[in-house]
PDB file of C-alpha atoms in Angstrom:
ATOM      1  CA  MET A 211      46.598 -36.168  49.712  1.00  0.00           C
ATOM      2  CA  ALA A 212      44.426 -33.075  49.919  1.00  0.00           C
ATOM      3  CA  ARG A 213      40.683 -33.257  50.194  1.00  0.00           C
ATOM      4  CA  LEU A 214      38.248 -30.555  49.258  1.00  0.00           C
ATOM      5  CA  TYR A 215      34.776 -30.306  50.771  1.00  0.00           C
ATOM      6  CA  PHE A 216      31.982 -27.923  49.774  1.00  0.00           C
ATOM      7  CA  ASP A 217      29.063 -26.942  51.920  1.00  0.00           C
ATOM      8  CA  GLY A 218      26.145 -25.202  50.265  1.00  0.00           C
ATOM      9  CA  VAL A 219      26.539 -26.586  46.744  1.00  0.00           C
ATOM     10  CA  ASP A 220      23.079 -28.146  46.969  1.00  0.00           C
ATOM     11  CA  GLU A 221      21.600 -24.794  47.977  1.00  0.00           C
ATOM     12  CA  PHE A 222      23.376 -23.085  45.083  1.00  0.00           C
ATOM     13  CA  GLU A 223      21.987 -25.679  42.675  1.00  0.00           C
ATOM     14  CA  LEU A 224      18.464 -25.102  44.017  1.00  0.00           C
ATOM     15  CA  SER A 225      18.840 -21.325  43.650  1.00  0.00           C
ATOM     16  CA  LEU A 226      19.842 -21.730  39.983  1.00  0.00           C
ATOM     17  CA  LYS A 227      16.748 -23.871  39.450  1.00  0.00           C
ATOM     18  CA  ASP A 228      14.647 -21.086  40.996  1.00  0.00           C
ATOM     19  CA  ILE A 229      16.137 -18.575  38.570  1.00  0.00           C
ATOM     20  CA  ALA A 230      15.535 -20.905  35.619  1.00  0.00           C
ATOM     21  CA  ALA A 231      11.903 -21.323  36.687  1.00  0.00           C
ATOM     22  CA  MET A 232      11.203 -17.587  36.460  1.00  0.00           C
ATOM     23  CA  SER A 233       7.616 -16.917  35.374  1.00  0.00           C
ATOM     24  CA  GLU A 234       6.702 -14.912  32.290  1.00  0.00           C
ATOM     25  CA  GLY A 235       5.300 -12.104  34.438  1.00  0.00           C
ATOM     26  CA  GLU A 236       8.568 -11.775  36.350  1.00  0.00           C
ATOM     27  CA  LYS A 237      10.520 -11.691  33.079  1.00  0.00           C
ATOM     28  CA  LYS A 238       8.183  -8.995  31.753  1.00  0.00           C
ATOM     29  CA  THR A 239       8.755  -6.894  34.875  1.00  0.00           C
ATOM     30  CA  ILE A 240      12.506  -6.956  34.312  1.00  0.00           C
ATOM     31  CA  ILE A 241      12.135  -6.228  30.588  1.00  0.00           C
ATOM     32  CA  GLN A 242       9.651  -3.422  31.278  1.00  0.00           C
ATOM     33  CA  SER A 243      12.122  -1.592  33.508  1.00  0.00           C
ATOM     34  CA  GLY A 244      14.628  -1.469  30.645  1.00  0.00           C
ATOM     35  CA  ALA A 245      12.008  -0.662  28.011  1.00  0.00           C
ATOM     36  CA  GLU A 246      10.763   2.369  29.942  1.00  0.00           C
ATOM     37  CA  VAL A 247      14.294   3.798  29.992  1.00  0.00           C
ATOM     38  CA  VAL A 248      14.603   3.287  26.221  1.00  0.00           C
ATOM     39  CA  VAL A 249      11.203   4.915  25.556  1.00  0.00           C
ATOM     40  CA  ASN A 250      12.114   8.017  27.588  1.00  0.00           C
ATOM     41  CA  SER A 251      15.505   8.233  25.914  1.00  0.00           C
ATOM     42  CA  LEU A 252      14.022   7.885  22.405  1.00  0.00           C
ATOM     43  CA  LYS A 253      11.519  10.644  23.171  1.00  0.00           C
ATOM     44  CA  SER A 254      14.309  12.996  24.265  1.00  0.00           C
ATOM     45  CA  VAL A 255      16.416  12.179  21.180  1.00  0.00           C
ATOM     46  CA  LEU A 256      13.432  12.876  18.891  1.00  0.00           C
ATOM     47  CA  GLU A 257      12.786  16.177  20.697  1.00  0.00           C
ATOM     48  CA  ASN A 258      16.411  17.191  20.147  1.00  0.00           C
ATOM     49  CA  LEU A 259      16.080  16.635  16.368  1.00  0.00           C
ATOM     50  CA  GLU A 260      13.716  19.647  16.256  1.00  0.00           C
ATOM     51  CA  LEU A 261      11.567  18.222  13.479  1.00  0.00           C
ATOM     52  CA  ILE A 262       8.528  20.047  12.152  1.00  0.00           C
ATOM     53  CA  ASP A 263       5.319  18.452  13.523  1.00  0.00           C
ATOM     54  CA  SER A 264       7.078  15.850  15.641  1.00  0.00           C
ATOM     55  CA  LYS A 265       4.535  15.930  18.495  1.00  0.00           C
ATOM     56  CA  GLN A 266       2.519  13.019  17.060  1.00  0.00           C
ATOM     57  CA  LEU A 267       5.659  10.959  16.643  1.00  0.00           C
ATOM     58  CA  ILE A 268       7.002  11.675  20.142  1.00  0.00           C
ATOM     59  CA  ASP A 269       3.672  11.220  21.938  1.00  0.00           C
ATOM     60  CA  ASN A 270       3.151   7.764  20.441  1.00  0.00           C
ATOM     61  CA  VAL A 271       6.544   6.266  21.359  1.00  0.00           C
ATOM     62  CA  SER A 272       5.827   3.220  23.510  1.00  0.00           C
ATOM     63  CA  PHE A 273       6.549  -0.484  23.814  1.00  0.00           C
ATOM     64  CA  LYS A 274       4.542  -3.662  23.351  1.00  0.00           C
ATOM     65  CA  PHE A 275       5.304  -7.080  24.720  1.00  0.00           C
ATOM     66  CA  LYS A 276       5.701  -9.806  22.104  1.00  0.00           C
ATOM     67  CA  LEU A 277       6.774 -13.453  22.251  1.00  0.00           C
ATOM     68  CA  ARG A 278       9.616 -15.006  20.280  1.00  0.00           C
ATOM     69  CA  ASP A 279      10.290 -18.713  20.766  1.00  0.00           C
ATOM     70  CA  GLY A 280       8.094 -18.607  23.866  1.00  0.00           C
ATOM     71  CA  GLU A 281      10.151 -15.849  25.515  1.00  0.00           C
ATOM     72  CA  PRO A 282       8.817 -12.298  26.030  1.00  0.00           C
ATOM     73  CA  PHE A 283      10.549  -9.231  24.606  1.00  0.00           C
ATOM     74  CA  ALA A 284       9.652  -5.552  24.255  1.00  0.00           C
ATOM     75  CA  GLN A 285       9.146  -4.036  20.815  1.00  0.00           C
ATOM     76  CA  ILE A 286       9.751  -0.286  21.011  1.00  0.00           C
ATOM     77  CA  SER A 287       8.467   2.045  18.315  1.00  0.00           C
ATOM     78  CA  SER A 288       6.192   4.991  17.666  1.00  0.00           C
ATOM     79  CA  TYR A 289       2.789   3.455  17.066  1.00  0.00           C
ATOM     80  CA  GLY A 290      -0.363   4.934  15.550  1.00  0.00           C
ATOM     81  CA  LYS A 291      -1.412   6.640  12.350  1.00  0.00           C
ATOM     82  CA  ARG A 292      -0.342  10.116  11.300  1.00  0.00           C
ATOM     83  CA  LYS A 293      -3.160  12.622  11.458  1.00  0.00           C
ATOM     84  CA  LYS A 294      -3.315  14.572   8.242  1.00  0.00           C
ATOM     85  CA  PRO A 295      -4.189  18.274   8.268  1.00  0.00           C
ATOM     86  CA  TYR A 296      -7.731  19.136   7.227  1.00  0.00           C
ATOM     87  CA  THR A 297      -7.766  20.655   3.748  1.00  0.00           C
ATOM     88  CA  GLY A 298     -11.502  21.148   3.331  1.00  0.00           C
ATOM     89  CA  LYS A 299     -11.540  18.887   0.284  1.00  0.00           C
ATOM     90  CA  ARG A 300     -13.246  15.554   0.028  1.00  0.00           C
ATOM     91  CA  LYS A 301     -10.968  12.546  -0.129  1.00  0.00           C
ATOM     92  CA  LYS A 302     -10.958  10.669  -3.403  1.00  0.00           C
ATOM     93  CA  THR A 303      -9.990   7.065  -2.792  1.00  0.00           C
ATOM     94  CA  LYS A 304     -10.682   4.102  -4.978  1.00  0.00           C
ATOM     95  CA  GLY A 305     -10.000   1.501  -2.334  1.00  0.00           C
ATOM     96  CA  LYS A 306      -8.714   0.828   1.109  1.00  0.00           C
ATOM     97  CA  THR A 307      -5.059   0.325   1.928  1.00  0.00           C
ATOM     98  CA  HIS A 308      -5.772  -2.958   3.776  1.00  0.00           C
ATOM     99  CA  GLY A 309      -3.137  -2.964   6.494  1.00  0.00           C
ATOM    100  CA  SER A 310      -0.599  -0.708   4.807  1.00  0.00           C
ATOM    101  CA  TYR A 311       2.159   0.919   6.852  1.00  0.00           C
ATOM    102  CA  GLN A 312       1.804   4.072   4.780  1.00  0.00           C
ATOM    103  CA  GLY A 313       1.114   7.114   6.931  1.00  0.00           C
ATOM    104  CA  THR A 314       2.058   5.519  10.252  1.00  0.00           C
ATOM    105  CA  ASN A 315       4.437   6.770  12.894  1.00  0.00           C
ATOM    106  CA  THR A 316       6.392   3.518  12.570  1.00  0.00           C
ATOM    107  CA  GLU A 317       7.024   4.299   8.894  1.00  0.00           C
ATOM    108  CA  LEU A 318       8.172   7.821   9.751  1.00  0.00           C
ATOM    109  CA  LEU A 319      10.581   6.520  12.397  1.00  0.00           C
ATOM    110  CA  TYR A 320      11.949   4.029   9.828  1.00  0.00           C
ATOM    111  CA  LEU A 321      12.475   6.821   7.281  1.00  0.00           C
ATOM    112  CA  LEU A 322      14.223   8.982   9.887  1.00  0.00           C
ATOM    113  CA  GLU A 323      16.520   6.098  10.813  1.00  0.00           C
ATOM    114  CA  PHE A 324      17.490   4.921   7.317  1.00  0.00           C
ATOM    115  CA  GLY A 325      16.669   7.913   5.113  1.00  0.00           C
ATOM    116  CA  THR A 326      15.411   7.972   1.522  1.00  0.00           C
ATOM    117  CA  PRO A 327      17.124   8.729  -1.777  1.00  0.00           C
ATOM    118  CA  ARG A 328      16.293  12.420  -1.190  1.00  0.00           C
ATOM    119  CA  MET A 329      16.683  12.597   2.587  1.00  0.00           C
ATOM    120  CA  GLN A 330      19.752  11.817   4.653  1.00  0.00           C
ATOM    121  CA  PRO A 331      19.293   9.415   7.591  1.00  0.00           C
ATOM    122  CA  TRP A 332      19.142  10.985  11.053  1.00  0.00           C
ATOM    123  CA  HIS A 333      19.649   7.745  13.043  1.00  0.00           C
ATOM    124  CA  PRO A 334      17.517   8.556  16.111  1.00  0.00           C
ATOM    125  CA  VAL A 335      17.283   4.883  17.122  1.00  0.00           C
ATOM    126  CA  GLY A 336      21.028   4.325  16.871  1.00  0.00           C
ATOM    127  CA  GLU A 337      21.673   7.502  18.840  1.00  0.00           C
ATOM    128  CA  THR A 338      19.183   6.357  21.489  1.00  0.00           C
ATOM    129  CA  GLU A 339      21.043   3.085  21.828  1.00  0.00           C
ATOM    130  CA  ASP A 340      24.337   4.915  22.340  1.00  0.00           C
ATOM    131  CA  VAL A 341      22.828   7.276  24.909  1.00  0.00           C
ATOM    132  CA  CYS A 342      20.876   4.863  27.094  1.00  0.00           C
ATOM    133  CA  ILE A 343      22.603   1.466  27.015  1.00  0.00           C
ATOM    134  CA  ASP A 344      24.237   1.899  30.440  1.00  0.00           C
ATOM    135  CA  ASN A 345      20.994   3.164  32.002  1.00  0.00           C
ATOM    136  CA  VAL A 346      19.029   0.230  30.566  1.00  0.00           C
ATOM    137  CA  THR A 347      21.551  -2.241  31.936  1.00  0.00           C
ATOM    138  CA  ALA A 348      21.397  -0.607  35.360  1.00  0.00           C
ATOM    139  CA  ALA A 349      17.575  -0.542  35.413  1.00  0.00           C
ATOM    140  CA  MET A 350      17.281  -4.182  34.375  1.00  0.00           C
ATOM    141  CA  ALA A 351      19.974  -5.220  36.885  1.00  0.00           C
ATOM    142  CA  ALA A 352      18.094  -3.405  39.670  1.00  0.00           C
ATOM    143  CA  ALA A 353      14.845  -5.157  38.701  1.00  0.00           C
ATOM    144  CA  PHE A 354      16.642  -8.512  38.619  1.00  0.00           C
ATOM    145  CA  ASP A 355      18.137  -7.806  42.065  1.00  0.00           C
ATOM    146  CA  GLU A 356      14.610  -7.152  43.367  1.00  0.00           C
ATOM    147  CA  TYR A 357      13.528 -10.506  41.951  1.00  0.00           C
ATOM    148  CA  LEU A 358      16.459 -12.248  43.639  1.00  0.00           C
ATOM    149  CA  LYS A 359      15.697 -10.554  46.963  1.00  0.00           C
ATOM    150  CA  SER A 360      12.055 -11.650  46.724  1.00  0.00           C
ATOM    151  CA  LYS A 361      13.252 -15.255  46.339  1.00  0.00           C
ATOM    152  CA  ASN A 362      15.786 -14.857  49.193  1.00  0.00           C
ATOM    153  CA  LEU A 363      18.717 -15.602  46.885  1.00  0.00           C
TER     154      LEU A 363
END
């Protein structure tokens, strides 16, 4: 009868527990490395669209960390309000918009992605995903390797 012995299984089990006990800051570091690649790629895709007055949109592309079910993730978009050109006329408003998305860079990016009844969609976000998915995977894998090396795993 054959017998099979393993040495090092206990060490392997401990190393998996170390990985499972990864802190939120370490997770954010790994996520940030991938998010930075996506942000740079989205900026280059938006520059290639050659839109009129796209500087505000491109300059405000960034990411924010959010939590979902206690786990961090990066939300990538173009944040901020659109600056309207000065017309020399006084604004006539009857009330505030109270948190409206109207006139924001996020709204403009949404309209570019999905279009309107009078405007065809340009799909800059989908194109960004196609362009950078391998680079994001490589950047996040490199950051995860750094984490493993710091834990001597």
